[in-house]
PDB file of C-alpha atoms in Angstrom:
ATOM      1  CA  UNK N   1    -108.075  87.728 -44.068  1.00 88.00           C
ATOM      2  CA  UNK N   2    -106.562  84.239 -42.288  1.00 95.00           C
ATOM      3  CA  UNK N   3    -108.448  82.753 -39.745  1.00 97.00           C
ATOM      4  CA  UNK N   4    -106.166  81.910 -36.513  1.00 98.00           C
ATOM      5  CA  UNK N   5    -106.780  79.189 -34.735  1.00 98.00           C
ATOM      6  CA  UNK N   6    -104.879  78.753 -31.015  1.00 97.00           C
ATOM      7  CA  UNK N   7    -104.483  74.697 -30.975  1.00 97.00           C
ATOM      8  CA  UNK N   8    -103.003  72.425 -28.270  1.00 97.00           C
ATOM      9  CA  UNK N   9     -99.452  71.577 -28.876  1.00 95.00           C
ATOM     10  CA  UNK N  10    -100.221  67.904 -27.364  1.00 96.00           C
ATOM     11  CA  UNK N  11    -103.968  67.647 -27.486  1.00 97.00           C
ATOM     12  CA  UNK N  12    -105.099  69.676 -30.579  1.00 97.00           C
ATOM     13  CA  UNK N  13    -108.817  70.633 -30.225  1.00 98.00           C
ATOM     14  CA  UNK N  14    -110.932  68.329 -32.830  1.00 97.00           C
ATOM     15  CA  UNK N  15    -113.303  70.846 -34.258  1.00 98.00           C
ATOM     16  CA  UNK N  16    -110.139  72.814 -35.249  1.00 98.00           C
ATOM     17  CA  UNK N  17    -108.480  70.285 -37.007  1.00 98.00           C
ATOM     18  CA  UNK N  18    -111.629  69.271 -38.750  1.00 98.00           C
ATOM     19  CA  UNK N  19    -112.111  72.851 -39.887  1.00 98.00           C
ATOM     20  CA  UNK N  20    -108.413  73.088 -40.916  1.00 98.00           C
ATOM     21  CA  UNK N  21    -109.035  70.508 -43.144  1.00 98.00           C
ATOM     22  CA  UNK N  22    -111.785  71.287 -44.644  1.00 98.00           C
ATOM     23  CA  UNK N  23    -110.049  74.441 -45.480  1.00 97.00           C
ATOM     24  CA  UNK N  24    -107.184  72.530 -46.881  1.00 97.00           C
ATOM     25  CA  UNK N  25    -109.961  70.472 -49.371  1.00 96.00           C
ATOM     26  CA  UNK N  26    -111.542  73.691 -50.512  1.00 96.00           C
ATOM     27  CA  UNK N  27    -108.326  75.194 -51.752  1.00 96.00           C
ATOM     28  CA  UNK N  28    -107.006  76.872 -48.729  1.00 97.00           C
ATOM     29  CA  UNK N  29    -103.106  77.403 -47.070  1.00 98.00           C
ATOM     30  CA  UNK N  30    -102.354  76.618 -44.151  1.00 98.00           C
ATOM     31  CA  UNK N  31     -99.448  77.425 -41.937  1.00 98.00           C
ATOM     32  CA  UNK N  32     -98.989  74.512 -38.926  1.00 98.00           C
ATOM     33  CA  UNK N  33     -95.589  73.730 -36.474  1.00 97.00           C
ATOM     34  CA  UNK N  34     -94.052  70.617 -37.283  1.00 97.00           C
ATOM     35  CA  UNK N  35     -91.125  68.869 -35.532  1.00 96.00           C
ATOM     36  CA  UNK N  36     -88.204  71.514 -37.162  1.00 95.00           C
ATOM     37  CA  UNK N  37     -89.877  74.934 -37.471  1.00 95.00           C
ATOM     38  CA  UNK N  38     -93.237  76.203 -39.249  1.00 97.00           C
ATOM     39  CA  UNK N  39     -94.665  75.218 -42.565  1.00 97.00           C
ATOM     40  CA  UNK N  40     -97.020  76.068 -45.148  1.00 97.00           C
ATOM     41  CA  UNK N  41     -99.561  73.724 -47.218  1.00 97.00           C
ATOM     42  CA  UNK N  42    -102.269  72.857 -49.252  1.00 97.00           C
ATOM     43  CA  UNK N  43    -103.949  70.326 -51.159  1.00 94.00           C
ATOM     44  CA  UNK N  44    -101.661  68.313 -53.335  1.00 91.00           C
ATOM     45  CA  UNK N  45    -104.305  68.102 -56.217  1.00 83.00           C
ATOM     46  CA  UNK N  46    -104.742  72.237 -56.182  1.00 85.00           C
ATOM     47  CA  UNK N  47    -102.804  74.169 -58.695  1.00 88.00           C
ATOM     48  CA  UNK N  48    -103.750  77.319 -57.481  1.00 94.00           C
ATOM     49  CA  UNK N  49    -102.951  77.300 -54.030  1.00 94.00           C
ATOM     50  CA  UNK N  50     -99.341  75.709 -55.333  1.00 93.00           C
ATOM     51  CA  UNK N  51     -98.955  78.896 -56.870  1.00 93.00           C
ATOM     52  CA  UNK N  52     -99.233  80.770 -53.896  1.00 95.00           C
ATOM     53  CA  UNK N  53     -97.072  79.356 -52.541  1.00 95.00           C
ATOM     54  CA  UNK N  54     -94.325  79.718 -54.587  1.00 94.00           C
ATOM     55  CA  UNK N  55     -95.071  83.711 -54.197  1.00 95.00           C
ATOM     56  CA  UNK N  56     -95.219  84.059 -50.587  1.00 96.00           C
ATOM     57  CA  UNK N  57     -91.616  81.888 -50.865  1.00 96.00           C
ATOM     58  CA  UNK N  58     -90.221  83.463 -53.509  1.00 95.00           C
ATOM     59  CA  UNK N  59     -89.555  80.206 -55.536  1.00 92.00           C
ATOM     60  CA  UNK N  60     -89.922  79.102 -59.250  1.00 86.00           C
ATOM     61  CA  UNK N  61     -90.756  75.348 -60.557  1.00 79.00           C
ATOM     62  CA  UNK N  62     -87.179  74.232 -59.508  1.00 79.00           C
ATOM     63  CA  UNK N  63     -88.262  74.395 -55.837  1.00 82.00           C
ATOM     64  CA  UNK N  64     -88.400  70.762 -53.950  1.00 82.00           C
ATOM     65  CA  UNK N  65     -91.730  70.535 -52.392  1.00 88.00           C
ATOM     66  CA  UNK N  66     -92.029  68.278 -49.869  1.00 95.00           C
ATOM     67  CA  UNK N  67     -95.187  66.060 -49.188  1.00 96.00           C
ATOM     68  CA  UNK N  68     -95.739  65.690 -45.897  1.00 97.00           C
ATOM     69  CA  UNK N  69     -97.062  61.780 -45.070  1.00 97.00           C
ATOM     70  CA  UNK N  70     -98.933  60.331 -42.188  1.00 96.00           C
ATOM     71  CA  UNK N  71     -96.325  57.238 -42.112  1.00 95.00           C
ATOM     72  CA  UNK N  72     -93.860  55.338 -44.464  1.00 93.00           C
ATOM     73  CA  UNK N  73     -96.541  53.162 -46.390  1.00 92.00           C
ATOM     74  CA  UNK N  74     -97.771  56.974 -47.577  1.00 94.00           C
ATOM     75  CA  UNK N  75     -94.288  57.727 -48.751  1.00 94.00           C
ATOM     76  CA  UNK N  76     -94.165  54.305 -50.835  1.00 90.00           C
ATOM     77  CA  UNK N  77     -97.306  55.522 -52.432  1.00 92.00           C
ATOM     78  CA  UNK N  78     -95.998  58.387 -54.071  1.00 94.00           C
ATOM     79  CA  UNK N  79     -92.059  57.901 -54.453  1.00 95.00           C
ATOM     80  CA  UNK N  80     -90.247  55.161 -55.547  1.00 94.00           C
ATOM     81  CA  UNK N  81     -88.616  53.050 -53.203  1.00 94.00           C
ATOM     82  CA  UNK N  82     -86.372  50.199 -53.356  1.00 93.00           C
ATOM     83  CA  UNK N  83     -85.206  47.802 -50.090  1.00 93.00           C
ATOM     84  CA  UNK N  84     -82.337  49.902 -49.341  1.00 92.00           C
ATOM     85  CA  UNK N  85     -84.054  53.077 -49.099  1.00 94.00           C
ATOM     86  CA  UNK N  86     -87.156  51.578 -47.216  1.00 93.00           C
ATOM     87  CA  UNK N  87     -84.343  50.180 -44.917  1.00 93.00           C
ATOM     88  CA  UNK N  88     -83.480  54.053 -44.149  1.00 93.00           C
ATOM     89  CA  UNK N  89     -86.717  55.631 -44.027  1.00 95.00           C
ATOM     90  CA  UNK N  90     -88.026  52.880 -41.482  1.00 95.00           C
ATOM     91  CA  UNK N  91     -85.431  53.799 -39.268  1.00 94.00           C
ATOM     92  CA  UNK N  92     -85.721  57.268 -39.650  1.00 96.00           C
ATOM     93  CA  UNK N  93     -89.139  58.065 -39.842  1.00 96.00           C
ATOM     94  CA  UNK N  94     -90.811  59.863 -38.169  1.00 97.00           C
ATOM     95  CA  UNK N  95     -88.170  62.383 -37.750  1.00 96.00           C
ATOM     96  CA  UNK N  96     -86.823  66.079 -38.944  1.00 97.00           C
ATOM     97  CA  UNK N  97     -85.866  64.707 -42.568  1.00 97.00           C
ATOM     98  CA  UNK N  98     -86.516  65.531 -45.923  1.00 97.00           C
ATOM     99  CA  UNK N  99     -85.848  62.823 -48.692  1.00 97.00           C
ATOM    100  CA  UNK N 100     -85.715  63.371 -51.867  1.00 96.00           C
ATOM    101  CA  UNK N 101     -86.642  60.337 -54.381  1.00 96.00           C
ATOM    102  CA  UNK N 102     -88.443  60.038 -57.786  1.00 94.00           C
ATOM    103  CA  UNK N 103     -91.745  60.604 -57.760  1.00 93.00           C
ATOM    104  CA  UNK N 104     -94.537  58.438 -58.727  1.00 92.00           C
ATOM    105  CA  UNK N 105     -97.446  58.474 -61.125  1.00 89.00           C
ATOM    106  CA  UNK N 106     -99.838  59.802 -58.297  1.00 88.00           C
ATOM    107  CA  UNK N 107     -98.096  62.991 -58.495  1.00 90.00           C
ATOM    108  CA  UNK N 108     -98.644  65.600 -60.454  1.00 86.00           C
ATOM    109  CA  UNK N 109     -96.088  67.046 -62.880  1.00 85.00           C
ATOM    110  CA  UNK N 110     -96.507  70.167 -61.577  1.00 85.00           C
ATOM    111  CA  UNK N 111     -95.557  69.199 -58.061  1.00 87.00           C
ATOM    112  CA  UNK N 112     -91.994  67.405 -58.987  1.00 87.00           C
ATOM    113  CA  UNK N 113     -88.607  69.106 -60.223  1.00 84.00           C
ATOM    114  CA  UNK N 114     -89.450  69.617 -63.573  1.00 82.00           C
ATOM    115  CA  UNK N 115     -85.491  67.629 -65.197  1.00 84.00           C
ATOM    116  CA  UNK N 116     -85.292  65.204 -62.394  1.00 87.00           C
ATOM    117  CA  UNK N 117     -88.707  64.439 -61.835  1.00 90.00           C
ATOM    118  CA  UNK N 118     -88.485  63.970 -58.011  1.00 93.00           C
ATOM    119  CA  UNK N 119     -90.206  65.618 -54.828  1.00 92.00           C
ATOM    120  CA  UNK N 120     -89.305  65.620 -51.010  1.00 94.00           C
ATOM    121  CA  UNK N 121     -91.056  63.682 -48.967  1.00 96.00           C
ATOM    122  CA  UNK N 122     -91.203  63.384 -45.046  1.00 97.00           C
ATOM    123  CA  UNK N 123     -93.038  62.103 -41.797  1.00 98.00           C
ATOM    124  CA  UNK N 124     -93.326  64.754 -39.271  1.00 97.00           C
ATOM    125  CA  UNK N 125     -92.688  63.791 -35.254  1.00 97.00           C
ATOM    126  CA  UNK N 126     -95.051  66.561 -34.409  1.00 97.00           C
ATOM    127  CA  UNK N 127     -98.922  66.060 -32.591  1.00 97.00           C
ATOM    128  CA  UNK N 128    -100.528  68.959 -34.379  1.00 98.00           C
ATOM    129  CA  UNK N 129     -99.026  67.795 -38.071  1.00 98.00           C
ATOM    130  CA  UNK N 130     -99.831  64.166 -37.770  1.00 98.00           C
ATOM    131  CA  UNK N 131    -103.180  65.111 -36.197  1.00 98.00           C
ATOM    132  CA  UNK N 132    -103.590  67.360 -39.113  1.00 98.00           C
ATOM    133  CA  UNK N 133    -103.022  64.637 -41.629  1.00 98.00           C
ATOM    134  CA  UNK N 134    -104.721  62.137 -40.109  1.00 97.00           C
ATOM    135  CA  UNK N 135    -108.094  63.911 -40.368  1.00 97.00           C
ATOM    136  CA  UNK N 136    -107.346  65.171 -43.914  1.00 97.00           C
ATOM    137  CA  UNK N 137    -106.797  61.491 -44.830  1.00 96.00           C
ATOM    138  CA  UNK N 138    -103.778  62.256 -47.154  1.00 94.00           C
ATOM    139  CA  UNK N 139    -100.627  64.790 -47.678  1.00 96.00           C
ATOM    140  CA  UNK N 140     -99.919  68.112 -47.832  1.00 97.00           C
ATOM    141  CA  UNK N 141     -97.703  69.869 -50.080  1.00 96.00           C
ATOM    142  CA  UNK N 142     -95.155  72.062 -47.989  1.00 96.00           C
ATOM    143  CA  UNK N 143     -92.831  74.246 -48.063  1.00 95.00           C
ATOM    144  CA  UNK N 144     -90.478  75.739 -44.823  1.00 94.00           C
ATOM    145  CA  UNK N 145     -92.202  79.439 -44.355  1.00 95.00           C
ATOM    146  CA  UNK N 146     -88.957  80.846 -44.683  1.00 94.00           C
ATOM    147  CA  UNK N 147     -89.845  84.189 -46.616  1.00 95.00           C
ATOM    148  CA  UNK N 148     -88.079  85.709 -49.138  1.00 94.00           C
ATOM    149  CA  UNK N 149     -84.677  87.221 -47.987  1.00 93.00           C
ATOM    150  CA  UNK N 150     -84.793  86.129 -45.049  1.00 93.00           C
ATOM    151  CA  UNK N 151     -82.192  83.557 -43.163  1.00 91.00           C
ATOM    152  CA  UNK N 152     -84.904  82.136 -40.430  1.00 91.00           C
ATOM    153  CA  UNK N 153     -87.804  80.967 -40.425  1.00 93.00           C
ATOM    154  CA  UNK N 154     -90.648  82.312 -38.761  1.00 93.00           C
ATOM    155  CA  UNK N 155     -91.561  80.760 -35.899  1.00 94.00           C
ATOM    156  CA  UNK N 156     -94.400  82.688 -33.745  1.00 95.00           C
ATOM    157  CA  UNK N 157     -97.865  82.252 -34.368  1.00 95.00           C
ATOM    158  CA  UNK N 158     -99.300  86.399 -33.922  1.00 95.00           C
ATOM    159  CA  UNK N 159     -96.285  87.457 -35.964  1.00 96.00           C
ATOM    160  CA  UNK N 160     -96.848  85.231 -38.903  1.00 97.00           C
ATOM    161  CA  UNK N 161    -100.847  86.155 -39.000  1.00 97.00           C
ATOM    162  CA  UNK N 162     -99.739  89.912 -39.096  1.00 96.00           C
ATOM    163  CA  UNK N 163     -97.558  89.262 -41.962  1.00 96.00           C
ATOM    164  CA  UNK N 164     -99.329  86.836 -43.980  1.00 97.00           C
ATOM    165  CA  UNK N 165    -102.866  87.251 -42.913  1.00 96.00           C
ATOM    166  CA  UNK N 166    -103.867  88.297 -47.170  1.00 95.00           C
ATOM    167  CA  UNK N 167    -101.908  85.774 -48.369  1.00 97.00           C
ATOM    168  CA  UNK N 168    -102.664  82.388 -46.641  1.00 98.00           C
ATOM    169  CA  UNK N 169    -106.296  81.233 -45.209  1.00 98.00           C
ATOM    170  CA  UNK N 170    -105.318  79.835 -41.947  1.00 98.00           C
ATOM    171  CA  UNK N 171    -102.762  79.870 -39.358  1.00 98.00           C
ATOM    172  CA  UNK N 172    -102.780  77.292 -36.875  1.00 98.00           C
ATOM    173  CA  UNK N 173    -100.828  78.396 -33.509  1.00 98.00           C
ATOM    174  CA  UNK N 174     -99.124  75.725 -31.625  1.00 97.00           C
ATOM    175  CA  UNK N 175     -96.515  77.874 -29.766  1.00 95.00           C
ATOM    176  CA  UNK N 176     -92.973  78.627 -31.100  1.00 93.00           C
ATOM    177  CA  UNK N 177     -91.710  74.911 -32.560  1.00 92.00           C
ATOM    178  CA  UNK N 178     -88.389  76.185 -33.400  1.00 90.00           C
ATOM    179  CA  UNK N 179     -86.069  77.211 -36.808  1.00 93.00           C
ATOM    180  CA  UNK N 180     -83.790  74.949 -38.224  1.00 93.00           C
ATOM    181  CA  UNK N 181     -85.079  72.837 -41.300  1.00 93.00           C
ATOM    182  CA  UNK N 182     -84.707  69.441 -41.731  1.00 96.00           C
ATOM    183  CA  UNK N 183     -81.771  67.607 -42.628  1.00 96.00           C
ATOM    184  CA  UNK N 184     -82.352  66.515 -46.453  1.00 96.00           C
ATOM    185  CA  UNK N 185     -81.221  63.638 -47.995  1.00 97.00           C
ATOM    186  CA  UNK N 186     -81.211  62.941 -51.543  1.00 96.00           C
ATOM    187  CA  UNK N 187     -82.169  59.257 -51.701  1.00 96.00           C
ATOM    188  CA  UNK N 188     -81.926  58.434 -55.399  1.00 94.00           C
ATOM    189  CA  UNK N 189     -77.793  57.855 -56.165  1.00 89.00           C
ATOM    190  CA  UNK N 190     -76.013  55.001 -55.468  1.00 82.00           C
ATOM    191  CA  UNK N 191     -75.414  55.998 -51.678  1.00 91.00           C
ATOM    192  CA  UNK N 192     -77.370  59.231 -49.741  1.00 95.00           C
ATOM    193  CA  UNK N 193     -76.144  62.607 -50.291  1.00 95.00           C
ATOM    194  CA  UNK N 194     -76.383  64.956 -48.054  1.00 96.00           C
ATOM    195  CA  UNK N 195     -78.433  68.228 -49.729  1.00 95.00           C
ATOM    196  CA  UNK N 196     -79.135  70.349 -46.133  1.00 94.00           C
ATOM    197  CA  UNK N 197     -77.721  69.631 -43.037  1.00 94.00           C
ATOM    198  CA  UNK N 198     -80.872  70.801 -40.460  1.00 94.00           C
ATOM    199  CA  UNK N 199     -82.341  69.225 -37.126  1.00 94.00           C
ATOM    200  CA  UNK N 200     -81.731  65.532 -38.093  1.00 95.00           C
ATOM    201  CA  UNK N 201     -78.629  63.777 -37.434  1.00 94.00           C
ATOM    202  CA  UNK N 202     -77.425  62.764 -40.845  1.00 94.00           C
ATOM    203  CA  UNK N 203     -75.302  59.449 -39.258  1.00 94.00           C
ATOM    204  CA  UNK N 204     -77.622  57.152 -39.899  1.00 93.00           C
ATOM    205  CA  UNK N 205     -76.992  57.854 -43.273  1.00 92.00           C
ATOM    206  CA  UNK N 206     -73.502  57.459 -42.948  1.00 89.00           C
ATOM    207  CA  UNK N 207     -72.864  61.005 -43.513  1.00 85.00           C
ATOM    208  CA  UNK N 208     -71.641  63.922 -41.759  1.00 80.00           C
ATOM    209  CA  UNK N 209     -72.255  67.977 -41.117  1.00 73.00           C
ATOM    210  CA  UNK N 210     -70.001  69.911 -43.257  1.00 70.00           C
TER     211      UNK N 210
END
């Protein structure tokens, strides 16, 4: 069964972030708001919990996940980028975005798009997520909790416990966050493409909603 935690959407409680994230270390998922709508993590070194993952999603190993940094230095850690596309993410970060860029050596193969060799990566604007990764002192692997067959996310605390409480080890309630995505951007052509038009406004990329 998940333990359900009720947290503070602007002053989340210490002692439940701390135990969040020591369930995150020991292997756990977790299910936290961010900025767009709901998400679910774990440990980017755990291969098991990765796996899970892809189940409750309904996903194979073509699946972008996205890592989910504290702040843009993080993201230069684990993706490749060049001026231009620090340029971007400074002035887009944090926001609802997902970019997608090559991956480093500090990721596991397991974690990238196994022909393009490239991961999402993104800074949430959310108190609970950033308060979350601050005290785990590194990223989470995400995914949207978008289940299979369905077209929105889910997006209320009580109702994703009942339906996931045997498959993920925590659910952290913030209140309803909302259910569009992010906007993602594919960062590694020659100019950005737009992949998913979601909550962020894709102009400062030059581009537009379809």
């Amino acid at each position: 069964m998940a333990q359900y935690f009720a947290i503070h959407p602007q002053n989340p409680q210490p002692r439940l972030l701390a135990k969040a994230a020591e369930i995150v270390r020991e292997g756990g998922i977790v299910v936290f708001p961010t900025d767009s709508c709901y998400a679910i993590g774990c440990h980017l070194g755990d291969k098991t919990p990765i796996e899970r993952i892809r189940a409750i999603r309904g996903v194979d190993d073509r699946h972008h996940f996205t890592l989910m940094c504290r702040d843009l230095s993080e993201i230069a850690h684990y993706a490749r980028v060049d001026n231009a596309q620090y340029r971007l993410l400074k002035n887009t970060t944090p926001g609802s975005y997902t970019f997608i860029l090559e991956g480093t050596k500090e990721l596991p193969r397991r974690v990238l798009h196994p022909k393009r060799k490239t991961i999402g990566l993104r800074v949430p604007d959310n108190v609970i997520a950033q308060s979350l990764l601050v005290e785990l002192g590194e990223p989470l692997l995400t995914s949207t909790l978008l289940l299979p067959g369905e077209e929105l996310p889910l997006n209320d605390g009580e109702e994703i416990l009942e339906r996931l409480d045997a498959q993920v080890d925590l659910v952290l309630d913030g209140g309803a966050c909302g259910i569009e995505p992010t906007t993602v951007v594919d960062l590694t052509g020659g100019a950005p493409a737009l992949v998913r038009a979601g909550r962020g406004d894709p102009a400062p990329f030059g581009l537009e909603c379809p």
